[in-house]
XYZ file of C-alpha atoms in Angstrom:
560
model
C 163.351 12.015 91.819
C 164.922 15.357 93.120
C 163.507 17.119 89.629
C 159.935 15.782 90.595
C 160.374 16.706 94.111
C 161.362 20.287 92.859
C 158.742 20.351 90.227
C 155.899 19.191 93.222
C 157.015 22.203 95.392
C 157.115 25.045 93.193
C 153.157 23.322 92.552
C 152.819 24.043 96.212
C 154.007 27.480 96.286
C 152.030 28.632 93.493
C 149.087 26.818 95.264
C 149.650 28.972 98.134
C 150.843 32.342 96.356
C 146.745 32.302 94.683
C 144.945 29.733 97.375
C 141.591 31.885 96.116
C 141.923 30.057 92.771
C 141.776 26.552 93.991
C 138.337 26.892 96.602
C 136.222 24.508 95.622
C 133.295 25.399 92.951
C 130.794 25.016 95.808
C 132.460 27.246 98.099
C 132.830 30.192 95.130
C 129.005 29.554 94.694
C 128.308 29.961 97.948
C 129.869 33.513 98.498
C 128.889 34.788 95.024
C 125.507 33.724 96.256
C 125.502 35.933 99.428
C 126.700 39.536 97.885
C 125.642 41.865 95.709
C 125.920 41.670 91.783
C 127.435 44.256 90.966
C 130.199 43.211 93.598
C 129.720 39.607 92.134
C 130.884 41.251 89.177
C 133.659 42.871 90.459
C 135.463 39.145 91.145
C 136.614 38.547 87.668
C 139.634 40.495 88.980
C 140.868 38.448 92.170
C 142.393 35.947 90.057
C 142.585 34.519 86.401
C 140.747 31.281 87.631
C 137.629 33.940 89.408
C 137.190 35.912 85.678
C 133.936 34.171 84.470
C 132.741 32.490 87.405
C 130.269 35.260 87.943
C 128.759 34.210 84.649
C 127.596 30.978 85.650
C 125.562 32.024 88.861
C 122.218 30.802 88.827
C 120.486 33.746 90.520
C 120.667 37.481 89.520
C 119.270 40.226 91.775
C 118.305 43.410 90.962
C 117.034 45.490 93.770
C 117.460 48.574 95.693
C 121.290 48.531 96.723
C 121.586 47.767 93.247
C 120.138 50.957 91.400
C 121.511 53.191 93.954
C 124.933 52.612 92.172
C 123.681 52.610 88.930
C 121.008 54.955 87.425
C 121.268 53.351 83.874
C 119.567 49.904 83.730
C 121.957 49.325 80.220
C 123.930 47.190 82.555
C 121.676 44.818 83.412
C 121.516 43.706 79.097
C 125.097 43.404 79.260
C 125.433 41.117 82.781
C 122.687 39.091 80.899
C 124.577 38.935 77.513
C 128.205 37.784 78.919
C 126.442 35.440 81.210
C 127.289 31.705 80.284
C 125.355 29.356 82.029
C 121.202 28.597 83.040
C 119.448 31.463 85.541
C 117.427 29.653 87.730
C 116.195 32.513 89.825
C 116.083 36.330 88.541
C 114.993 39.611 90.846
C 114.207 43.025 89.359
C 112.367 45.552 91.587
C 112.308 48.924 90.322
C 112.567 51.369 92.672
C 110.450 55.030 92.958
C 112.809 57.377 92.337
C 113.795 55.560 89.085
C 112.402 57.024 85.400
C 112.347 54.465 82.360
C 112.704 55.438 78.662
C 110.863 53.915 76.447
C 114.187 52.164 75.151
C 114.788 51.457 78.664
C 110.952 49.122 78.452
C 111.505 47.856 75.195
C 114.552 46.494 77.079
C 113.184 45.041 79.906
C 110.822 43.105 77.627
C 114.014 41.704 75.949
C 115.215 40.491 79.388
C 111.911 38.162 80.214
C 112.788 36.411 76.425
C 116.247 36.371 77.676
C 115.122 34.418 80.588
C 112.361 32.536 79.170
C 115.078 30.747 77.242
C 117.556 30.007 79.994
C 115.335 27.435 82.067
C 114.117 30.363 84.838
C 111.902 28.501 87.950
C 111.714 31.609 90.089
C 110.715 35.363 88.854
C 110.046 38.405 91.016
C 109.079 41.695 89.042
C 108.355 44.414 91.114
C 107.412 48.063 89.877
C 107.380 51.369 92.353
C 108.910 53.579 89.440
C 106.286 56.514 88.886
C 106.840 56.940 85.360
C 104.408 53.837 85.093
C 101.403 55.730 85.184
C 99.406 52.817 84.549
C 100.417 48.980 85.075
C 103.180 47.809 82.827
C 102.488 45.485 80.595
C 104.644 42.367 80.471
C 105.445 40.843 77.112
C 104.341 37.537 76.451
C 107.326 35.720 76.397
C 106.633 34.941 80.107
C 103.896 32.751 78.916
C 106.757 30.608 77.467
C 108.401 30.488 80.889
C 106.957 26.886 81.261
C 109.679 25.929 83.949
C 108.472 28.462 86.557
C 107.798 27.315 90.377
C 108.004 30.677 91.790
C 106.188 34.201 90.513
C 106.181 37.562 92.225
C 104.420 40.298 90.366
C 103.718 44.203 91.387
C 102.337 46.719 89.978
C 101.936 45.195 85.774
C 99.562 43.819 84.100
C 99.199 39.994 82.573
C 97.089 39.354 79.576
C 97.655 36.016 78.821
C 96.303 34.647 75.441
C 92.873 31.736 75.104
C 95.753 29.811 74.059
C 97.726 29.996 76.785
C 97.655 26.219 79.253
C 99.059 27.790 81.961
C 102.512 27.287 84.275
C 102.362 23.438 84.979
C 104.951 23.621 87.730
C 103.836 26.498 89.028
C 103.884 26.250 93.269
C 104.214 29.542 94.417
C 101.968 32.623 93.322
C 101.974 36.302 94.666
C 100.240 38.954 92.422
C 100.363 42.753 93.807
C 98.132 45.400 92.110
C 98.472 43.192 89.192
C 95.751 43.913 86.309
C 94.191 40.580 84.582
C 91.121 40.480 82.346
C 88.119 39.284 84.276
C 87.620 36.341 82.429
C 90.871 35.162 82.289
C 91.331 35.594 85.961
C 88.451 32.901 86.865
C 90.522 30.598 84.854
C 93.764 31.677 85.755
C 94.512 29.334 88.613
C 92.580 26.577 87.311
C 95.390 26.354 84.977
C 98.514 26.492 87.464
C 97.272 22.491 89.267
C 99.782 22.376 91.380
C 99.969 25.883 92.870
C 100.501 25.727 96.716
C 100.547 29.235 97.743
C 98.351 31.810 96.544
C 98.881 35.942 97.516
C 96.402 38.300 96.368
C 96.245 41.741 96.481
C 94.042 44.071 94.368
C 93.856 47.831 94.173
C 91.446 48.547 90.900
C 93.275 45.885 89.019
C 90.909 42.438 89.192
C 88.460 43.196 92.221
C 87.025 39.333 91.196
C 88.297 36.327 92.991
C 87.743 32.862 91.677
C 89.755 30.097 93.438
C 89.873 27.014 91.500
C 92.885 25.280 92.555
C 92.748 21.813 94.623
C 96.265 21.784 95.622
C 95.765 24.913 97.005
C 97.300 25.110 100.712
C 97.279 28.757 101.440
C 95.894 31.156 100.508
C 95.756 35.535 101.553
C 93.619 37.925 99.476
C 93.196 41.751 100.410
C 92.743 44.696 98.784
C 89.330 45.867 96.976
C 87.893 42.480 96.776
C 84.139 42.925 95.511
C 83.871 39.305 94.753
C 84.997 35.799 96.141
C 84.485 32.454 95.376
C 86.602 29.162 96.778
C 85.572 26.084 94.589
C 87.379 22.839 94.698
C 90.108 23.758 97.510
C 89.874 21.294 99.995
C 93.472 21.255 100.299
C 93.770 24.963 101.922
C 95.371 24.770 105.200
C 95.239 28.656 105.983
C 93.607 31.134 104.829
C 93.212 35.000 105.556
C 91.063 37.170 103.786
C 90.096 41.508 103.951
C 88.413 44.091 101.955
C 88.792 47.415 101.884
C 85.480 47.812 100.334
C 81.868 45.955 100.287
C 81.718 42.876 98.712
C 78.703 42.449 96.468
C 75.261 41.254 96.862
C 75.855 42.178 100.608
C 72.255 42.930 101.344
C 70.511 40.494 98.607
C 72.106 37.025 99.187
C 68.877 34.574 99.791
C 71.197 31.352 100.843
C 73.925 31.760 103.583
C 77.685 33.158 102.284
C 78.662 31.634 105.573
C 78.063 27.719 104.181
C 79.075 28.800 100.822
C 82.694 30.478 101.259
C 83.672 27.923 104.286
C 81.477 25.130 103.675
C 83.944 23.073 101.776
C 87.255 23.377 103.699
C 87.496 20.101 105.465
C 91.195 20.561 106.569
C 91.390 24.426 107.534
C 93.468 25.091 110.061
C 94.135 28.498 110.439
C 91.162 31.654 108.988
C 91.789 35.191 108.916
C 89.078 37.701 107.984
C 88.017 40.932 109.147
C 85.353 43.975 108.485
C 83.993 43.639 105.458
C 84.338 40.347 105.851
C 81.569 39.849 108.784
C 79.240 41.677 107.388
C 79.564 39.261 103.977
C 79.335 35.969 106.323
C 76.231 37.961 107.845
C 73.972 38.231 104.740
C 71.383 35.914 104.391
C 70.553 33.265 106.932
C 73.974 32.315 109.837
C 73.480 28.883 110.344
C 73.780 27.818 114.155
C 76.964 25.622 113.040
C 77.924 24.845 109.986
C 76.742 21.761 107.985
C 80.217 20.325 108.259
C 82.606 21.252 110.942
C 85.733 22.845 110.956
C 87.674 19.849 113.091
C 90.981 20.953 111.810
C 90.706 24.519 112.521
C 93.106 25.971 115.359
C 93.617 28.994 114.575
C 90.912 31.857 114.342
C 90.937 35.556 113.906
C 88.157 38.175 113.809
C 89.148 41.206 113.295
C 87.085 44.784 113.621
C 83.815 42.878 114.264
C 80.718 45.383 115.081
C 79.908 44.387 118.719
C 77.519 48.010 118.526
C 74.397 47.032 116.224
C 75.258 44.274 113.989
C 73.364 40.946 115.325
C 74.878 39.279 111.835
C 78.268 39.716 112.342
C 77.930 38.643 116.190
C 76.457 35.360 115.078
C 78.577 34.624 111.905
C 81.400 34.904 114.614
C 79.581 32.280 117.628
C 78.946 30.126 114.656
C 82.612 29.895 113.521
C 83.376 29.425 116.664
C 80.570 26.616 117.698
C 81.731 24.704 114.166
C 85.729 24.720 115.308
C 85.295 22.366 118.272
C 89.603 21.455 118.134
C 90.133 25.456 118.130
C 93.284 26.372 120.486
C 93.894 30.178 119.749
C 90.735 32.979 119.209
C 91.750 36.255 118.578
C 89.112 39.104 118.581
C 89.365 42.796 117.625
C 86.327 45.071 118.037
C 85.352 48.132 116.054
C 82.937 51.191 117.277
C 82.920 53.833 114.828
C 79.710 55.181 116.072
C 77.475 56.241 119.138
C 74.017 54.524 118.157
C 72.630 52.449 120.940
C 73.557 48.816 121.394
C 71.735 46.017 120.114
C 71.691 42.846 122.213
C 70.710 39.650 120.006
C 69.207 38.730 123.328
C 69.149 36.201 126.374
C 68.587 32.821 123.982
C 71.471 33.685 121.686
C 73.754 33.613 124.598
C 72.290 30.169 126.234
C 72.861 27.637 123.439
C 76.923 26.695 124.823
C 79.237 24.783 122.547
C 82.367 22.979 124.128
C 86.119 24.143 122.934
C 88.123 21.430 124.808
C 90.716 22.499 123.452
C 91.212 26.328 123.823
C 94.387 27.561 125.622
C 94.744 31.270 124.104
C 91.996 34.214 123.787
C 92.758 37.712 123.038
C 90.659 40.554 123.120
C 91.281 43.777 121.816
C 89.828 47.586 120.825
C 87.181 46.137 123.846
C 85.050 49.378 124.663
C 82.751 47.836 127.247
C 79.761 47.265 125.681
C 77.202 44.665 126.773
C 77.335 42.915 123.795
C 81.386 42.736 124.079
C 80.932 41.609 127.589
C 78.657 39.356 127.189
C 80.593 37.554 124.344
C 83.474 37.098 126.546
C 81.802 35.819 128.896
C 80.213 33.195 126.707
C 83.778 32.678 124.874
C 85.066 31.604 128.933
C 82.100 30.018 129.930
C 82.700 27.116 127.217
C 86.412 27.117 127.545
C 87.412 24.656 130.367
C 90.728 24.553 130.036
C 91.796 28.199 129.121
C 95.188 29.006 130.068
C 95.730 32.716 128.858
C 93.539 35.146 128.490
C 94.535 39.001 126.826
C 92.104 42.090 127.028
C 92.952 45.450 125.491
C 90.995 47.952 125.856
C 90.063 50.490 123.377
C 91.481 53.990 123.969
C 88.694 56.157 125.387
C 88.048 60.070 126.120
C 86.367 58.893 129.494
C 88.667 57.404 131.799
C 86.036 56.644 134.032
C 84.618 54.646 131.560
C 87.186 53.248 130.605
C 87.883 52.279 134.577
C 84.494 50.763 134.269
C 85.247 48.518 131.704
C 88.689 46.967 133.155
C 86.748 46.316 136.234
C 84.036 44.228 134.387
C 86.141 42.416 132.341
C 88.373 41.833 135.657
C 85.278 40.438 137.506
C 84.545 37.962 134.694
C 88.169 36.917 134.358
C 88.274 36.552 138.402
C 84.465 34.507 138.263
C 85.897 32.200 135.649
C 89.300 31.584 137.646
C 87.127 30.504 140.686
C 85.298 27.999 138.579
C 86.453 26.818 135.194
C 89.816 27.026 135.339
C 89.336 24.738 138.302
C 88.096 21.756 136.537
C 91.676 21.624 135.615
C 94.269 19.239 137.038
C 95.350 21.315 139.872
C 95.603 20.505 143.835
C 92.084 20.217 144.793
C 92.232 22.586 147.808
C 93.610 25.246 145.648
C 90.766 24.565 142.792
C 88.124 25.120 145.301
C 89.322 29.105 145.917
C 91.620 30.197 143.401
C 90.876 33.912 143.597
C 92.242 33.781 147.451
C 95.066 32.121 146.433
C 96.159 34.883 143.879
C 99.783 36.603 144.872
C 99.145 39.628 146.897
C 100.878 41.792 144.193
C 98.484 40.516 141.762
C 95.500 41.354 144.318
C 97.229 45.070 144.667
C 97.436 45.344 140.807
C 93.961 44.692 140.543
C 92.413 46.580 143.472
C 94.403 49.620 142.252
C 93.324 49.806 139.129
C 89.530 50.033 140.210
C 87.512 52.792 141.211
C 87.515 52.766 145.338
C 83.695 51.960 145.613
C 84.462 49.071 143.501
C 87.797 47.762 145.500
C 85.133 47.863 148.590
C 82.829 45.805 147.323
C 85.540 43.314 146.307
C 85.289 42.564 149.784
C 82.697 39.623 148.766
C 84.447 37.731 146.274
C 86.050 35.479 149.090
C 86.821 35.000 152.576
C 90.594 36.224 152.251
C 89.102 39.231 150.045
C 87.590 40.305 152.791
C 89.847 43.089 154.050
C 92.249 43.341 151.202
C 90.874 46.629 150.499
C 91.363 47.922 153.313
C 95.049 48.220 153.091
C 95.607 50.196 150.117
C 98.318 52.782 150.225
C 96.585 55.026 147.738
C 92.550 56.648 147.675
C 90.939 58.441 145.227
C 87.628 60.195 145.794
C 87.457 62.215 142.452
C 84.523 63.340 140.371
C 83.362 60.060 139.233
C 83.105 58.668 143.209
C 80.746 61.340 143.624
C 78.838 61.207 140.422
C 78.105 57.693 141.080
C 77.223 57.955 144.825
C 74.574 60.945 143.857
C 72.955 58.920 141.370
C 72.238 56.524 144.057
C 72.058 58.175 147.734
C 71.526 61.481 148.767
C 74.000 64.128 148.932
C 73.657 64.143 152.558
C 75.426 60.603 152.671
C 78.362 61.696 151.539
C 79.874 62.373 154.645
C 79.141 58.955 155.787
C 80.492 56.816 152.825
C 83.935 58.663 153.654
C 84.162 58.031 156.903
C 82.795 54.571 157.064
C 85.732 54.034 154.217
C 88.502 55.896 156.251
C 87.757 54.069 159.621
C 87.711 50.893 158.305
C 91.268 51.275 156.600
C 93.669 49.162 158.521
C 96.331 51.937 158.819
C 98.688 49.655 160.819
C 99.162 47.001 157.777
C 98.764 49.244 155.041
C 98.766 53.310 156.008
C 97.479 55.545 153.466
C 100.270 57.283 151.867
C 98.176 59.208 149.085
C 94.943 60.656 149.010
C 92.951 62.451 146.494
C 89.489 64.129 147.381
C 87.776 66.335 145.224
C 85.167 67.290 147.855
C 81.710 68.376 145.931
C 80.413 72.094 146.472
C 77.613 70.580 148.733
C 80.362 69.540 151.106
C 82.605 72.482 150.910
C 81.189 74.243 153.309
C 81.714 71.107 155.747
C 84.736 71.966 157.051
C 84.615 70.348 160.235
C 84.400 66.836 158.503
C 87.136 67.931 156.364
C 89.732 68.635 159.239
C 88.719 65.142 160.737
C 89.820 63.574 157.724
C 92.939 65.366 157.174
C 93.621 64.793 160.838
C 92.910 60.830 160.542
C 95.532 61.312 157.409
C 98.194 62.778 159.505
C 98.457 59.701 161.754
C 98.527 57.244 158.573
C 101.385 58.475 157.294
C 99.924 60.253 154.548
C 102.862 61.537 151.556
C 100.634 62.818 148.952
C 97.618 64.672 149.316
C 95.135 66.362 147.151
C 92.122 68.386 148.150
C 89.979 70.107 145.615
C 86.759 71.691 145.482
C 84.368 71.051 142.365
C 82.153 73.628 141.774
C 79.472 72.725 139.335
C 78.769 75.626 137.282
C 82.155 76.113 136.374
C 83.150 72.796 135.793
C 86.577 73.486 137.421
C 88.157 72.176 140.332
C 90.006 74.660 142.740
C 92.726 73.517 144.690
């Protein structure tokens, strides 16, 4: 008994001299797993037990970190020749600065029969190296890789043969600059039935897309797209589309690429498209609604839509939007790239309303103030009841004053809707009846200040606690565009007037003015008794800041 008792606790000291060698196999797994191969590698000398258990790891990564310690890829063929056991998952991605020899390909080709051998599920090839000049070309051994759930593919190009059935298991699919023949790439999907996810992007590989797939979920195409077709996909769940080019038969389609691209996705939920998009959906005739609706569809996004003179695009957009009656978010973008005059479709297109009972989110952005862009928001909140958050960016602009404009409008249409749809929410009735006046006062300040001052006065009518809110700003600014828009409605003689009408009835004891700005016109520069009275009113308001310049119109420059 005392020999067994000796023998079990020299066991027990060795145990604890090399504890490393006695983890379980699912623990070693776990933290070869999370580093970096060649450090994986580098285990085989921690302990005698740790010397090939880096050859039985199911997933081998070769990326960045990777080549930055080794410029030879020789290393990679002999990690793949001592290793022992199945590779489930295996990661190359070549980076730029990295030059192949022709050995070096021949090799590479070697690895993908390598793998197709040893079960693989999951393959990500990725090529930046420059000495590709053209796509590479994989070998057809992948074809053989029948076992594959997951494929990632940049920059190559896959010529499968008419014999080839395609990847039965095949669920996920992303294909990057990847060149396919034309008529292999219609059939391509058809013959992966139970891909779920589908990435697309072509750069003058395949510009032709042919979506055959019914278990198709998701799908996200981009790149030079001159063609599209979705056939037998009622499965797709999301799906987000853009061109950097025109898509054909833009101007020549007789029946409606609206119906045809979207008419068949029962359970959509989520659609991306943009530019060259629109003005696809707007050839040929734009239904009102489409022949079946979108009830699934919650998400929507419009991006770079021409709000300037394209009547197609504006109603391809209303009728997504009438045909997605369970819609919760709408996200719009605009895009102006020109100066022509506006086209309105007109007062009709605006009065047939549609319903979204179910729209909480809108965002606007790139919003330049046109009519049309008003006018669409307007009609997006005007058949929202129950909005709760509205977003409007506006689009950078060289005129400020313009761009002042704009914020007001949209702020007047946002304020209009508050005091009536958002009432016929469940709120407390006597606040539903006058929201604006129930607005926090440094919400009310936020808004009046961003406004031109003739603009904050007439604010004055929105309600009964509006009334005098104006009149307690701390800050006025009579600049350039004050005048400008006074003179193109009074005479210059009523200058003097408007100022002191506006100065008189500031309530300096609740608010005094503690900046002023007044860029007094040449007309008016000679007025100098007016001028002391206001600067004399100022003292007594506590003024802080104060600017007085004279414009003087054939210079264009203001003198201080």
């Amino acid at each position: 008994m005392a020999i067994a008792g000796n023998g079990n606790s020299e066991a027990i000291k060795s145990a604890k001299a090399d504890i490393i060698s006695y983890l379980p196999r699912d623990v070693i797994a776990n933290i070869l797993k999370r580093m970096p191969i060649q450090y994986v590698v580098r285990t085989s000398m921690l302990s005698r037990k740790w010397r090939y258990n880096w050859s039985t790891i199911p997933e081998l990564e070769f990326g960045q970190q990777f080549f930055e310690n080794f410029d030879s890829v020789s290393i990679i063929s002999k990690l793949l020749l001592l290793h022992s056991g199945p590779i489930l998952k295996f990661v190359l991605q070549i980076p730029s600065n990295i030059s192949f020899t022709e050995r070096e390909v021949i090799d590479i080709n070697q690895w993908i029969l390598f793998l197709s051998r040893n079960g693989l599920k999951e393959l990500t090839f990725e090529n930046s190296s420059g000495v590709f000049w053209k796509p590479y070309k994989l070998p057809s051994h992948l074809f053989s890789c029948l076992q594959l759930t997951h494929l990632k593919l940049r920059r190559c190009s896959l010529f499968p043969s008419v014999k080839f059935e395609g990847f039965p298991n095949l669920i996920n699919l992303e294909l990057h600059s990847v060149a396919l023949a034309p008529e292999l790439f219609r059939g391509f999907f058809f013959r992966c039935p139970r891909l779920e996810r589908l990435i697309v992007e072509t750069y003058g590989a395949s510009d032709q897309l042919y979506i055959h797939s019914p278990n198709l979920r998701h799908l996200h195409a981009s790149g030079s797209l001159r063609s599209i077709s979705i056939e037998n996909a009622q499965g797709l769940i999301t799906l987000t589309i853009s061109s950097c080019c025109p898509l054909r038969d833009l101007e020549h389609s007789r029946s409606s690429n609206m119906i045809k691209l979207l008419g068949r996705l029962p359970n959509l939920e989520k659609l991306s498209l943009d530019y060259f998009l629109h003005k696809y959906l707007a050839a040929g005739d734009v239904p009102k609604r489409l022949p079946a609706a979108l009830n699934s569809l919650k998400m929507l996004a419009l991006s770079k839509i021409d709000f300037r003179n394209s009547y197609g695009e504006i109603s391809s957009a209303i009728c997504l939007i009438r045909s997605s009656p369970n819609l919760q978010e709408l996200e719009i973008s605009a895009y102006n790239n020109d100066h022509s005059a506006v086209s309105d479709p007109g007062i009709e297109f605006w009065e047939e309303k549609c319903t979204m009972g179910q729209l909480r989110t809108v965002k606007f952005t790139s919003v330049e103030g046109l009519t049309t862009e008003l006018k669409f928001i307007k009609y997006i909140l005007a058949c929202s009841p129950l909005l709760e958050k509205v977003y409007v960016e506006r689009e950078e602009v060289a005129d400020a004053s313009a761009g002042l404009m704009t914020g007001f409008m949209i702020s007047k249409e946002l304020m209009r809707k508050m005091a009536t749809g958002f009432g016929k929410s469940k709120m407390v009735h006597s606040v539903t009846k006058d929201v604006i006046s129930n607005l926090p006062t440094n919400v009310i300040e936020n808004i009046l200040g961003r406004v031109p001052i003739q603009e904050a006065v007439k604010t004055s009518i929105l309600s009964r606690k509006w009334l005098l809110n104006w009149s307690t700003l701390p800050e006025l600014v009579f600049d350039r565009q004050f005048f400008d828009l006074l003179k193109s409605r009074n005479s210059e003689s009523k200058f003097v007037r408007v100022l002191n009408k506006v100065l008189l009835l500031h309530n300096g004891v609740n608010g005094p003015i503690l900046k002023l700005v007044l860029c007094v016109p040449d007309l008016l520069s000679k007025n100098e008794e007016d001028i002391s009275e206001w600067i004399l009113l100022l003292s007594r308001k506590g003024v802080k800041e104060l600017t007085l310049a004279c414009l003087f119109p054939f210079t264009g420059e203001d003198v201080y």
